[in-house]
Amino acid sequence: MRLNHLIPEFKEQVDDGGLPFMAAVHLSYLNEEEQNLICQVAEQEGKKVRPKQAEQLRKQTGKIDQETAETVFRCPEKSRAEKKTIKIWIDAEVYNAYLADVGEADASEIMEQALKMYFRKAV
């Protein structure tokens, strides 16, 4: 499993619920030095690594330095008011099995990633 490639600090954050699963998967593709740097910067900035941020960082594997990491954490994400949203209904069993323990923003990120993966395979 990809999570075995995480540094101990990130594994602990996953276990504690502070690091979303999808963010952890993206971070697991980075080398140990990059993961340590990102962990330090997140701590300094007082922020948690979100799936979108981890995805951006993964795309820059091998080129991540202090400035890159800081930029990813300082770039403002679109607020909910700026995003167009719709409500969807999912079966309660599906919700309880996969999304009950994550925040609304993380649930949205997970759904987006799942749909991207689904439609990539279907094409």
Short mmCIF file of C-alpha atoms in Angstrom, two decimals:
data_model
loop_
_atom_site.label_atom_id
_atom_site.label_comp_id
_atom_site.label_asym_id
_atom_site.label_seq_id
_atom_site.Cartn_x
_atom_site.Cartn_y
_atom_site.Cartn_z
CA MET A 1 0.00 0.00 0.00
CA ARG A 2 1.23 3.51 -0.83
CA LEU A 3 0.90 4.73 2.76
CA ASN A 4 3.89 2.56 3.68
CA HIS A 5 6.00 5.07 1.73
CA LEU A 6 5.10 7.94 4.07
CA ILE A 7 7.42 9.39 6.68
CA PRO A 8 6.40 8.52 10.27
CA GLU A 9 4.99 12.02 10.93
CA PHE A 10 2.55 11.71 8.03
CA LYS A 11 1.59 8.15 9.00
CA GLU A 12 0.75 9.45 12.47
CA GLN A 13 -1.34 12.29 10.99
CA VAL A 14 -3.28 9.78 8.88
CA ASP A 15 -3.94 7.66 11.96
CA ASP A 16 -5.06 10.74 13.93
CA GLY A 17 -7.33 11.92 11.12
CA GLY A 18 -5.30 15.09 10.55
CA LEU A 19 -4.13 14.07 7.08
CA PRO A 20 -6.83 13.07 4.59
CA PHE A 21 -6.32 9.72 2.89
CA MET A 22 -6.12 11.17 -0.64
CA ALA A 23 -3.53 13.73 0.48
CA ALA A 24 -1.50 10.94 2.05
CA VAL A 25 -1.57 8.92 -1.16
CA HIS A 26 -0.27 11.88 -3.18
CA LEU A 27 2.44 12.61 -0.61
CA SER A 28 3.56 8.97 -0.62
CA TYR A 29 4.96 9.47 -4.14
CA LEU A 30 7.41 12.11 -2.89
CA ASN A 31 10.83 11.16 -1.60
CA GLU A 32 11.60 11.28 2.12
CA GLU A 33 13.44 14.60 1.90
CA GLU A 34 10.51 16.28 0.14
CA GLN A 35 8.02 14.82 2.61
CA ASN A 36 10.07 16.11 5.55
CA LEU A 37 10.25 19.56 3.98
CA ILE A 38 6.49 19.65 3.37
CA CYS A 39 5.81 18.48 6.91
CA GLN A 40 8.03 21.29 8.28
CA VAL A 41 6.45 23.96 6.09
CA ALA A 42 2.91 22.84 6.97
CA GLU A 43 3.84 23.04 10.66
CA GLN A 44 5.40 26.50 10.24
CA GLU A 45 2.36 27.75 8.35
CA GLY A 46 0.02 26.15 10.89
CA LYS A 47 -1.86 24.35 8.13
CA LYS A 48 -2.90 20.83 7.29
CA VAL A 49 -2.06 19.30 3.93
CA ARG A 50 -5.21 19.12 1.82
CA PRO A 51 -5.67 16.71 -1.10
CA LYS A 52 -5.49 19.49 -3.73
CA GLN A 53 -2.25 20.79 -2.24
CA ALA A 54 -0.77 17.30 -2.07
CA GLU A 55 -1.77 16.71 -5.70
CA GLN A 56 -0.02 19.95 -6.73
CA LEU A 57 3.08 18.89 -4.83
CA ARG A 58 3.06 15.41 -6.37
CA LYS A 59 3.12 16.97 -9.83
CA GLN A 60 6.37 18.68 -8.84
CA THR A 61 8.11 15.57 -7.52
CA GLY A 62 11.87 15.98 -7.60
CA LYS A 63 11.64 19.78 -7.87
CA ILE A 64 10.21 20.67 -4.46
CA ASP A 65 12.14 23.18 -2.41
CA GLN A 66 11.25 25.46 0.50
CA GLU A 67 9.79 28.15 -1.78
CA THR A 68 7.65 25.68 -3.73
CA ALA A 69 6.21 24.18 -0.57
CA GLU A 70 5.49 27.60 0.97
CA THR A 71 3.79 28.77 -2.23
CA VAL A 72 1.45 25.78 -2.25
CA PHE A 73 0.36 26.48 1.32
CA ARG A 74 0.00 30.22 0.86
CA CYS A 75 -2.02 30.20 -2.35
CA PRO A 76 -5.60 30.80 -1.35
CA GLU A 77 -8.05 28.11 -2.31
CA LYS A 78 -11.35 29.23 -3.75
CA SER A 79 -13.85 29.85 -1.05
CA ARG A 80 -17.11 27.94 -1.07
CA ALA A 81 -18.87 31.15 -2.10
CA GLU A 82 -16.69 31.36 -5.22
CA LYS A 83 -17.34 27.74 -6.21
CA LYS A 84 -20.50 26.61 -7.89
CA THR A 85 -21.92 23.71 -5.96
CA ILE A 86 -24.85 21.36 -6.24
CA LYS A 87 -26.25 18.85 -3.82
CA ILE A 88 -26.25 15.17 -4.65
CA TRP A 89 -27.84 12.27 -2.83
CA ILE A 90 -25.91 9.13 -2.04
CA ASP A 91 -26.97 6.00 -0.24
CA ALA A 92 -26.52 6.27 3.54
CA GLU A 93 -24.48 3.05 3.61
CA VAL A 94 -22.03 4.47 1.07
CA TYR A 95 -21.78 7.72 3.00
CA ASN A 96 -21.20 5.92 6.31
CA ALA A 97 -18.62 3.57 4.79
CA TYR A 98 -16.50 6.20 3.04
CA LEU A 99 -17.33 9.77 4.00
CA ALA A 100 -18.76 9.92 7.52
CA ASP A 101 -15.40 10.61 9.15
CA VAL A 102 -14.15 13.32 6.78
CA GLY A 103 -15.02 16.98 6.55
CA GLU A 104 -17.20 18.44 3.85
CA ALA A 105 -14.27 19.86 1.87
CA ASP A 106 -12.41 16.55 2.03
CA ALA A 107 -15.53 14.63 0.98
CA SER A 108 -15.81 16.88 -2.06
CA GLU A 109 -12.14 16.28 -2.90
CA ILE A 110 -12.56 12.52 -2.54
CA MET A 111 -15.60 12.52 -4.80
CA GLU A 112 -13.75 14.58 -7.40
CA GLN A 113 -10.77 12.19 -7.37
CA ALA A 114 -13.03 9.14 -7.58
CA LEU A 115 -14.90 10.60 -10.54
CA LYS A 116 -11.66 11.50 -12.33
CA MET A 117 -10.39 7.95 -11.86
CA TYR A 118 -13.70 6.44 -12.93
CA PHE A 119 -14.01 8.45 -16.12
CA ARG A 120 -10.36 7.93 -17.07
CA LYS A 121 -10.91 4.17 -16.98
CA ALA A 122 -14.26 4.36 -18.79
CA VAL A 123 -12.85 6.23 -21.78
#
